[in-house]
Amino acid sequence: MSTRTVKPGRVAVIGAGPAGMATALSVHQAGHEVALFERYPQARPAGNILNLWPAPIKALGLMGVDTDDLGAPCKTVFRNVRGRQRVVVNLPEDIIRDYGGGFIGLLRPELYERLLAALPEGVLRTDHAVRRVEQDESGVRLHFADGSTHEADVVVGADGINSLVRSTLWGESPLRQHNLHIFGGFLLDDDDIPAEPGLCLIAHDRSVQASVTEIRHHGRSGRQWWLLEAHDAREEYTGDLHARATELARRFKSPVPELVAATDPSHVQHWPIRDRKPIKQWSKGRATLVGDAAHPTSPYAAYGAGMATEDGYFLGRRLAGVDLSDHAQVRRALQDFETPRKPHTARQSQTAYVLGQVFHHAPKPLRPVRDAILDRTPLLQKVVGEGTPGEILKQIDEIDRAEAEFDKLSGTRKHAG
C-alpha cells in the first residue's frame, strides 16, 4: 500500500488534562510535532472520583495508553430511595467483555499517571501559563506569562471550562449555574462493608442523589461515592464536608451510609456544578477546542473525562495526512473534526443539565407526581437506559471508522490492545 507523505506540522495544545494529553498522544501518532503546555508545575487532576465508558477506553488503548487493570467493571442501575429499580443501563455482552464492563470505576490520579506515561519525552512543558493567543493564515503564536512565545501551525484549547482559547475565539459566555453541589469520596480495601458486586448504584429520594461505584486503584479494590443536592450557587459552602455527606447518606439504604461514614475525611471533596451552554462552532482559522473548553458537562452525565478523551483521539486522527502549513486544509480538517462531535457532546451536556433540574429543582408539590412517573413508566429507561448505550455504541463505531482511515493513511495496522 502506498503511503501519503506529509511534512510534519506543529501543534500546540494548551492544558494537560485528559483532553490535552489525549490530543497530544493522537496528534503525535498522526506524525506531527506537538507541544503540550500546562500552567502548573505538574499535570494534576482536579478531583478523585471518575468513571470511564467503553468508547474512551477503546480510544485510550489505540493511543498507546496502558488500560490493563485500570478500573473496576460496573453496571449502572437507577433506583428510588426505597430500592425500586427505575433504570438498567445495558450494553452488549461483547462490549462488556472487550472493555472490562459497562463502564469502569477508578480514581482520576491513576488515569493521569497512565496518560503521562504514554506521552513521548519532551512533549509536556509545565510552568507555561498562556496569556494570549494570536493567529493569522500563516500560523499561531502563543504568548506566555514569562514573556516568551511559541509558534505553531495549529492551537488546541484544552484549557477547561474557563478556557482562554474559547474566549479568544468566541468572546465571553456566561457560566450556567445548576444550583447544585456534590460531595464525593472514596475508600479502598472496604470488603467489610457488604455491597452488590459490580454495581454502580444511582439512587434518588425527593431531593438528593446518592451513588456508589466500585473502583480499582493501583491494583487495590474499593468504592467511590457521591451525594448531590440543591445549593444556591451565590452562597459559598463552608460546612464540614464529611459531616454533611454523612447526614445526607442516612436517607439511603445500605451500603451508602456505611461507606460514607467509613471514609477518611481527607478523601472527601466538594464542588459546585456548573457548565456553559453548547456553542454552535468550536473552530476558527487554525484554532479549535476540546474537552471542557468546548463542552463543559455536569457530572450527572458521568462522561466529561470520557468525552474529553474521545475529542483528543478524533482530533489527532483528523489531522493525519493534513499539510498544516496549508490554511485551507487546516480549516477543513478542524471542521471535519468538530462536525460529528457537536451533536454527541451537546446531547450529553443537555441531558445532564435536564436530569439535574428534574431531580433537584422540581417544585415540591410536583415531586410525588415526578416520582410516580419515574417509578411506573419507562420514561427514564428510554432516556438513560437506552439512550446512553446507544450513544456509546455510536462512538465505538465512529472510532472504528476513524481508525480504519488512519490505517490507510499511515500504511500500517495498529492493535487496540
Coordinates of C-alpha atoms in Angstrom, one line a residue:
M1 CA 0.0 0.0 0.0
S2 CA 1.3 3.4 -0.9
T3 CA 1.6 6.0 1.9
R4 CA 0.9 9.7 1.7
T5 CA 4.0 11.7 2.8
V6 CA 3.2 15.0 4.5
K7 CA 5.7 17.2 6.2
P8 CA 5.1 17.2 9.9
G9 CA 3.3 20.2 11.2
R10 CA 3.5 21.9 14.6
V11 CA 0.5 21.7 17.0
A12 CA 0.3 23.5 20.4
V13 CA -2.1 22.1 23.0
I14 CA -3.0 24.3 26.0
G15 CA -4.0 22.4 29.1
A16 CA -2.7 19.0 30.3
G17 CA -5.9 17.4 31.5
P18 CA -7.4 14.3 29.8
A19 CA -8.4 16.3 26.8
G20 CA -5.0 17.8 26.3
M21 CA -3.0 14.7 26.9
A22 CA -5.2 12.6 24.6
T23 CA -4.9 15.3 21.9
A24 CA -1.1 15.3 22.3
L25 CA -0.9 11.5 22.0
S26 CA -3.2 11.3 18.9
V27 CA -1.5 14.2 17.2
H28 CA 1.9 12.7 17.8
Q29 CA 0.7 9.4 16.3
A30 CA -0.5 11.3 13.3
G31 CA 3.1 12.4 12.7
H32 CA 3.1 16.0 13.7
E33 CA 5.2 17.8 16.3
V34 CA 3.2 18.5 19.4
A35 CA 3.9 20.7 22.4
L36 CA 1.6 20.4 25.4
F37 CA 1.6 23.4 27.7
E38 CA 0.5 23.2 31.4
R39 CA 0.3 26.3 33.6
Y40 CA 1.1 24.4 36.8
P41 CA 4.3 22.7 37.9
Q42 CA 2.8 19.4 37.1
A43 CA -0.2 17.9 35.3
R44 CA -2.6 17.3 38.2
P45 CA -6.1 16.0 38.5
A46 CA -8.9 18.3 39.8
G47 CA -10.7 15.7 41.9
N48 CA -10.5 12.0 42.6
I49 CA -13.6 10.0 41.6
L50 CA -14.1 9.0 37.9
N51 CA -15.9 6.7 35.6
L52 CA -15.0 5.7 32.0
W53 CA -17.3 4.2 29.4
P54 CA -16.1 1.7 26.7
A55 CA -15.6 4.2 23.9
P56 CA -12.9 6.3 25.7
I57 CA -11.3 3.1 27.0
K58 CA -11.0 2.0 23.4
A59 CA -9.6 5.3 22.3
L60 CA -7.0 5.2 25.2
G61 CA -5.8 1.8 24.1
L62 CA -5.4 2.9 20.5
M63 CA -3.4 5.9 21.6
G64 CA -0.9 3.7 23.4
V65 CA -2.2 4.1 27.0
D66 CA -2.0 1.1 29.3
T67 CA -5.5 0.2 30.2
D68 CA -4.8 -3.1 31.9
D69 CA -6.4 -3.3 35.3
L70 CA -7.2 0.4 35.1
G71 CA -10.6 0.2 36.8
A72 CA -13.3 -2.0 38.2
P73 CA -16.1 -3.3 35.9
C74 CA -19.5 -1.8 36.8
K75 CA -23.1 -2.0 35.6
T76 CA -25.3 1.1 36.2
V77 CA -28.7 0.8 37.9
F78 CA -31.0 3.6 38.9
R79 CA -33.3 3.1 42.0
N80 CA -35.5 5.1 44.1
V81 CA -34.8 5.7 47.8
R82 CA -36.8 2.5 48.7
G83 CA -34.8 0.4 46.4
R84 CA -37.3 0.2 43.5
Q85 CA -35.5 -0.2 40.2
R86 CA -36.0 2.5 37.6
V87 CA -33.3 2.0 35.0
V88 CA -30.8 -0.6 33.9
V89 CA -28.1 0.6 31.5
N90 CA -27.5 -2.5 29.3
L91 CA -24.6 -2.8 26.9
P92 CA -24.0 -5.8 24.6
E93 CA -22.1 -8.7 26.2
D94 CA -19.2 -8.4 23.7
I95 CA -18.7 -4.8 24.6
I96 CA -18.7 -5.6 28.3
R97 CA -16.2 -8.4 27.6
D98 CA -13.9 -6.4 25.5
Y99 CA -13.8 -3.2 27.6
G100 CA -13.9 -4.6 31.1
G101 CA -17.6 -3.8 32.0
G102 CA -20.4 -1.5 31.1
F103 CA -18.0 1.1 32.4
I104 CA -15.1 1.1 34.8
G105 CA -14.8 2.9 38.1
L106 CA -11.3 4.4 39.0
L107 CA -9.6 7.3 40.6
R108 CA -8.6 10.2 38.4
P109 CA -4.9 10.3 39.5
E110 CA -4.3 6.9 38.0
L111 CA -5.7 7.9 34.7
Y112 CA -3.3 10.9 34.7
E113 CA -0.4 8.6 35.5
R114 CA -1.2 6.3 32.6
L115 CA -1.6 9.2 30.2
L116 CA 1.6 10.8 31.3
A117 CA 3.5 7.5 31.0
A118 CA 2.3 7.3 27.4
L119 CA 3.4 10.8 26.4
P120 CA 6.7 11.0 24.4
E121 CA 9.6 12.6 26.2
G122 CA 9.7 16.4 25.8
V123 CA 6.0 16.9 24.8
L124 CA 4.8 18.1 28.2
R125 CA 6.0 21.6 29.2
T126 CA 4.9 22.6 32.7
D127 CA 5.0 26.1 34.3
H128 CA 3.9 27.6 31.0
A129 CA 0.9 29.9 31.6
V130 CA -0.5 31.2 28.3
R131 CA -1.7 34.8 28.5
R132 CA -2.6 35.5 24.8
V133 CA -3.1 33.6 21.6
E134 CA -2.8 35.2 18.2
Q135 CA -3.3 33.7 14.7
D136 CA -3.4 34.5 11.1
E137 CA -3.5 32.5 7.9
S138 CA 0.3 31.7 8.2
G139 CA 0.3 30.4 11.8
V140 CA -0.3 30.8 15.5
R141 CA 1.7 32.5 18.2
L142 CA 1.3 31.8 22.0
H143 CA 2.4 34.4 24.5
F144 CA 3.4 33.2 27.9
A145 CA 3.3 34.9 31.3
D146 CA 7.2 34.9 31.4
G147 CA 7.3 36.9 28.2
S148 CA 8.3 34.0 25.9
T149 CA 6.5 32.9 22.8
H150 CA 5.8 29.8 20.9
E151 CA 4.9 29.4 17.2
A152 CA 2.7 26.6 15.7
D153 CA 0.5 25.8 12.8
V154 CA -2.5 24.8 15.0
V155 CA -3.5 25.6 18.5
V156 CA -5.9 23.4 20.6
G157 CA -7.7 24.8 23.6
A158 CA -7.9 22.0 26.2
D159 CA -7.9 24.6 28.9
G160 CA -11.1 23.8 30.7
I161 CA -14.4 25.5 31.5
N162 CA -12.7 28.9 31.8
S163 CA -10.8 28.4 28.5
L164 CA -8.7 31.3 27.3
V165 CA -8.8 29.9 23.8
R166 CA -12.6 29.7 23.8
S167 CA -12.9 33.3 24.9
T168 CA -10.3 34.4 22.4
L169 CA -12.2 32.8 19.6
W170 CA -15.8 33.4 20.6
G171 CA -15.8 36.0 23.4
E172 CA -17.0 35.5 26.9
S173 CA -20.1 33.4 27.6
P174 CA -21.8 33.1 31.0
L175 CA -21.4 30.1 33.2
R176 CA -24.7 28.2 33.6
Q177 CA -25.1 27.6 37.3
H178 CA -27.0 24.4 38.1
N179 CA -27.5 25.5 41.7
L180 CA -26.3 22.1 42.8
H181 CA -23.3 20.9 44.7
I182 CA -21.7 17.5 45.1
F183 CA -19.9 15.7 47.9
G184 CA -17.7 12.9 46.7
G185 CA -15.2 10.4 48.3
F186 CA -13.6 7.1 48.1
L187 CA -12.2 4.3 50.3
L188 CA -10.0 1.3 49.4
D189 CA -9.9 -2.2 50.9
D190 CA -13.5 -1.9 52.1
D191 CA -14.5 -5.6 51.9
D192 CA -16.0 -5.5 55.3
I193 CA -18.9 -3.3 54.0
P194 CA -21.3 -5.6 52.1
A195 CA -22.5 -4.4 48.6
E196 CA -23.7 -5.9 45.4
P197 CA -20.6 -6.8 43.3
G198 CA -20.0 -4.9 40.1
L199 CA -22.8 -2.4 40.8
C200 CA -23.0 1.3 40.1
L201 CA -26.0 2.3 42.1
I202 CA -27.6 5.7 41.5
A203 CA -30.4 6.3 43.9
H204 CA -32.7 9.3 44.4
D205 CA -35.1 10.4 47.2
R206 CA -37.3 13.5 46.7
S207 CA -34.3 15.9 46.6
V208 CA -30.9 14.1 46.9
Q209 CA -28.9 11.8 44.7
A210 CA -26.6 9.1 46.2
S211 CA -24.3 7.0 44.1
V212 CA -21.9 4.2 44.8
T213 CA -19.4 2.6 42.3
E214 CA -16.7 0.0 42.6
I215 CA -13.2 1.1 41.8
R216 CA -9.7 -0.2 41.2
H217 CA -6.7 1.9 42.1
H218 CA -3.1 0.7 41.7
G219 CA -4.4 -2.9 42.0
R220 CA -6.5 -2.3 45.1
S221 CA -10.2 -2.6 45.2
G222 CA -12.6 -0.1 46.8
R223 CA -15.6 2.0 46.2
Q224 CA -16.3 5.7 45.4
W225 CA -19.5 7.5 46.3
W226 CA -21.1 10.9 45.8
L227 CA -24.1 12.8 47.1
L228 CA -25.7 15.6 45.3
E229 CA -28.2 18.2 46.5
A230 CA -29.6 21.6 45.6
H231 CA -27.5 24.6 46.7
D232 CA -27.6 28.3 45.8
A233 CA -24.5 29.0 43.7
R234 CA -24.4 32.5 45.1
E235 CA -23.5 31.1 48.5
E236 CA -20.1 29.6 49.2
Y237 CA -20.5 26.3 51.1
T238 CA -18.3 26.4 54.2
G239 CA -19.6 23.5 56.3
D240 CA -17.9 20.3 57.3
L241 CA -17.8 18.1 54.1
H242 CA -17.7 14.7 55.8
A243 CA -20.4 15.7 58.3
R244 CA -22.8 16.9 55.7
A245 CA -22.2 13.9 53.4
T246 CA -22.8 11.6 56.4
E247 CA -26.1 13.4 57.2
L248 CA -27.3 13.1 53.6
A249 CA -26.3 9.5 53.3
R250 CA -28.6 8.5 56.2
R251 CA -31.5 8.9 53.8
F252 CA -30.5 5.9 51.8
K253 CA -30.2 2.2 52.1
S254 CA -27.0 0.2 52.8
P255 CA -24.2 0.4 51.7
V256 CA -24.4 4.2 51.2
P257 CA -24.4 5.3 54.9
E258 CA -21.7 2.8 55.9
L259 CA -19.4 3.8 53.1
V260 CA -19.6 7.5 53.7
A261 CA -19.2 7.0 57.5
A262 CA -16.1 4.9 56.9
T263 CA -14.4 7.3 54.5
D264 CA -11.4 9.2 55.7
P265 CA -12.5 12.9 55.8
S266 CA -9.3 13.8 53.9
H267 CA -10.7 11.8 51.0
V268 CA -13.9 13.8 50.7
Q269 CA -14.2 16.6 48.2
H270 CA -16.8 19.2 47.3
W271 CA -17.6 21.2 44.2
P272 CA -20.4 23.3 42.8
I273 CA -21.9 22.1 39.5
R274 CA -21.9 24.4 36.5
D275 CA -21.4 24.3 32.8
R276 CA -21.8 26.5 29.7
K277 CA -24.4 26.1 27.0
P278 CA -23.2 24.3 23.9
I279 CA -21.8 26.6 21.2
K280 CA -22.5 26.2 17.5
Q281 CA -18.9 26.4 16.4
W282 CA -15.7 25.2 18.1
S283 CA -13.0 26.0 15.5
K284 CA -11.9 29.3 13.9
G285 CA -9.0 29.5 11.5
R286 CA -6.1 27.5 12.9
A287 CA -7.6 27.0 16.4
T288 CA -10.1 24.6 17.9
L289 CA -11.4 23.4 21.3
V290 CA -11.6 20.0 23.1
G291 CA -13.0 18.8 26.3
D292 CA -14.5 21.2 28.8
A293 CA -13.2 24.1 26.8
A294 CA -15.7 23.1 24.1
H295 CA -18.5 21.4 26.1
P296 CA -18.2 21.6 29.9
T297 CA -20.6 19.0 31.3
S298 CA -22.2 18.3 34.6
P299 CA -21.1 15.1 36.5
Y300 CA -24.7 14.0 36.0
A301 CA -23.5 12.7 32.6
A302 CA -20.6 10.8 34.2
Y303 CA -18.9 11.3 30.9
G304 CA -16.9 14.5 31.0
A305 CA -13.4 12.9 31.0
G306 CA -14.6 10.3 28.6
M307 CA -15.8 12.8 26.0
A308 CA -12.6 14.8 26.5
T309 CA -10.5 11.7 25.8
E310 CA -12.6 11.0 22.7
D311 CA -12.2 14.6 21.5
G312 CA -8.4 14.3 21.6
Y313 CA -8.4 11.0 19.8
F314 CA -10.6 12.2 17.0
L315 CA -8.8 15.4 16.5
G316 CA -5.4 13.7 16.1
R317 CA -6.9 11.3 13.6
R318 CA -8.5 14.1 11.6
L319 CA -5.1 15.9 11.4
A320 CA -3.4 12.8 10.0
G321 CA -2.2 13.4 6.4
V322 CA -3.0 17.1 6.6
D323 CA -0.5 19.7 5.5
L324 CA -0.7 22.0 8.4
S325 CA 1.1 24.8 6.6
D326 CA -1.9 25.0 4.2
H327 CA -4.6 27.2 5.9
A328 CA -7.4 25.8 3.8
Q329 CA -6.5 22.2 4.7
V330 CA -6.3 23.0 8.4
R331 CA -9.8 24.7 8.3
R332 CA -11.3 21.7 6.6
A333 CA -9.7 19.2 9.0
L334 CA -10.8 21.1 12.1
Q335 CA -14.4 21.4 10.7
D336 CA -14.4 17.7 9.9
F337 CA -13.3 17.0 13.5
E338 CA -16.0 19.1 15.2
T339 CA -19.0 18.4 13.0
P340 CA -19.7 14.8 14.3
R341 CA -18.6 15.7 17.8
K342 CA -21.0 18.5 18.4
P343 CA -24.4 16.6 18.4
H344 CA -23.0 13.9 20.7
T345 CA -21.4 16.2 23.2
A346 CA -24.3 18.7 23.2
R347 CA -26.8 15.8 23.9
Q348 CA -24.8 14.6 26.8
S349 CA -24.4 18.1 28.3
Q350 CA -28.0 19.0 27.9
T351 CA -29.3 15.6 29.2
A352 CA -27.0 16.0 32.3
Y353 CA -28.4 19.5 32.9
V354 CA -32.0 18.5 32.5
L355 CA -31.6 15.5 34.8
G356 CA -30.2 17.7 37.5
Q357 CA -33.1 20.1 37.2
V358 CA -35.7 17.3 37.2
F359 CA -34.3 15.5 40.2
H360 CA -33.4 18.5 42.3
H361 CA -35.3 21.6 41.3
A362 CA -38.9 20.3 40.7
P363 CA -41.4 22.3 42.7
K364 CA -42.2 20.5 46.0
P365 CA -45.9 19.8 45.1
L366 CA -44.8 18.1 41.8
R367 CA -42.2 15.8 43.3
P368 CA -44.7 13.0 44.1
V369 CA -46.0 13.2 40.5
R370 CA -42.5 13.1 39.1
D371 CA -41.6 10.1 41.2
A372 CA -44.7 8.2 40.2
I373 CA -43.9 8.8 36.6
L374 CA -40.3 7.6 37.0
D375 CA -41.3 4.6 39.1
R376 CA -44.2 3.4 36.9
T377 CA -43.4 4.4 33.3
P378 CA -40.4 3.5 31.0
L379 CA -39.5 7.2 30.5
L380 CA -36.2 7.2 32.4
Q381 CA -35.3 3.8 31.0
K382 CA -35.7 5.2 27.4
V383 CA -33.8 8.4 28.1
V384 CA -30.9 7.0 30.1
G385 CA -31.1 3.2 30.0
E386 CA -31.4 3.0 26.2
G387 CA -30.1 6.4 25.2
T388 CA -26.7 6.2 26.9
P389 CA -25.8 2.7 25.5
G390 CA -26.9 3.9 22.0
E391 CA -24.6 6.9 22.2
I392 CA -21.7 4.8 23.5
L393 CA -22.1 2.2 20.7
K394 CA -22.2 5.0 18.1
Q395 CA -18.9 6.4 19.4
I396 CA -17.3 3.0 19.2
D397 CA -18.4 2.7 15.6
E398 CA -17.0 6.2 14.9
I399 CA -13.7 5.1 16.4
D400 CA -13.6 2.0 14.2
R401 CA -14.2 4.2 11.1
A402 CA -11.6 6.7 12.1
E403 CA -9.0 4.0 12.8
A404 CA -9.6 2.3 9.5
E405 CA -9.0 5.6 7.7
F406 CA -6.0 6.3 9.9
D407 CA -4.5 2.9 9.0
K408 CA -4.9 3.7 5.3
L409 CA -3.1 7.0 5.7
S410 CA -0.3 5.6 7.7
G411 CA 0.1 2.4 5.8
T412 CA 0.2 0.3 9.0
R413 CA -2.1 -1.7 11.1
K414 CA -2.4 -0.9 14.8
H415 CA -3.9 -3.1 17.5
A416 CA -6.1 -1.7 20.2
G417 CA -4.6 -3.8 22.9

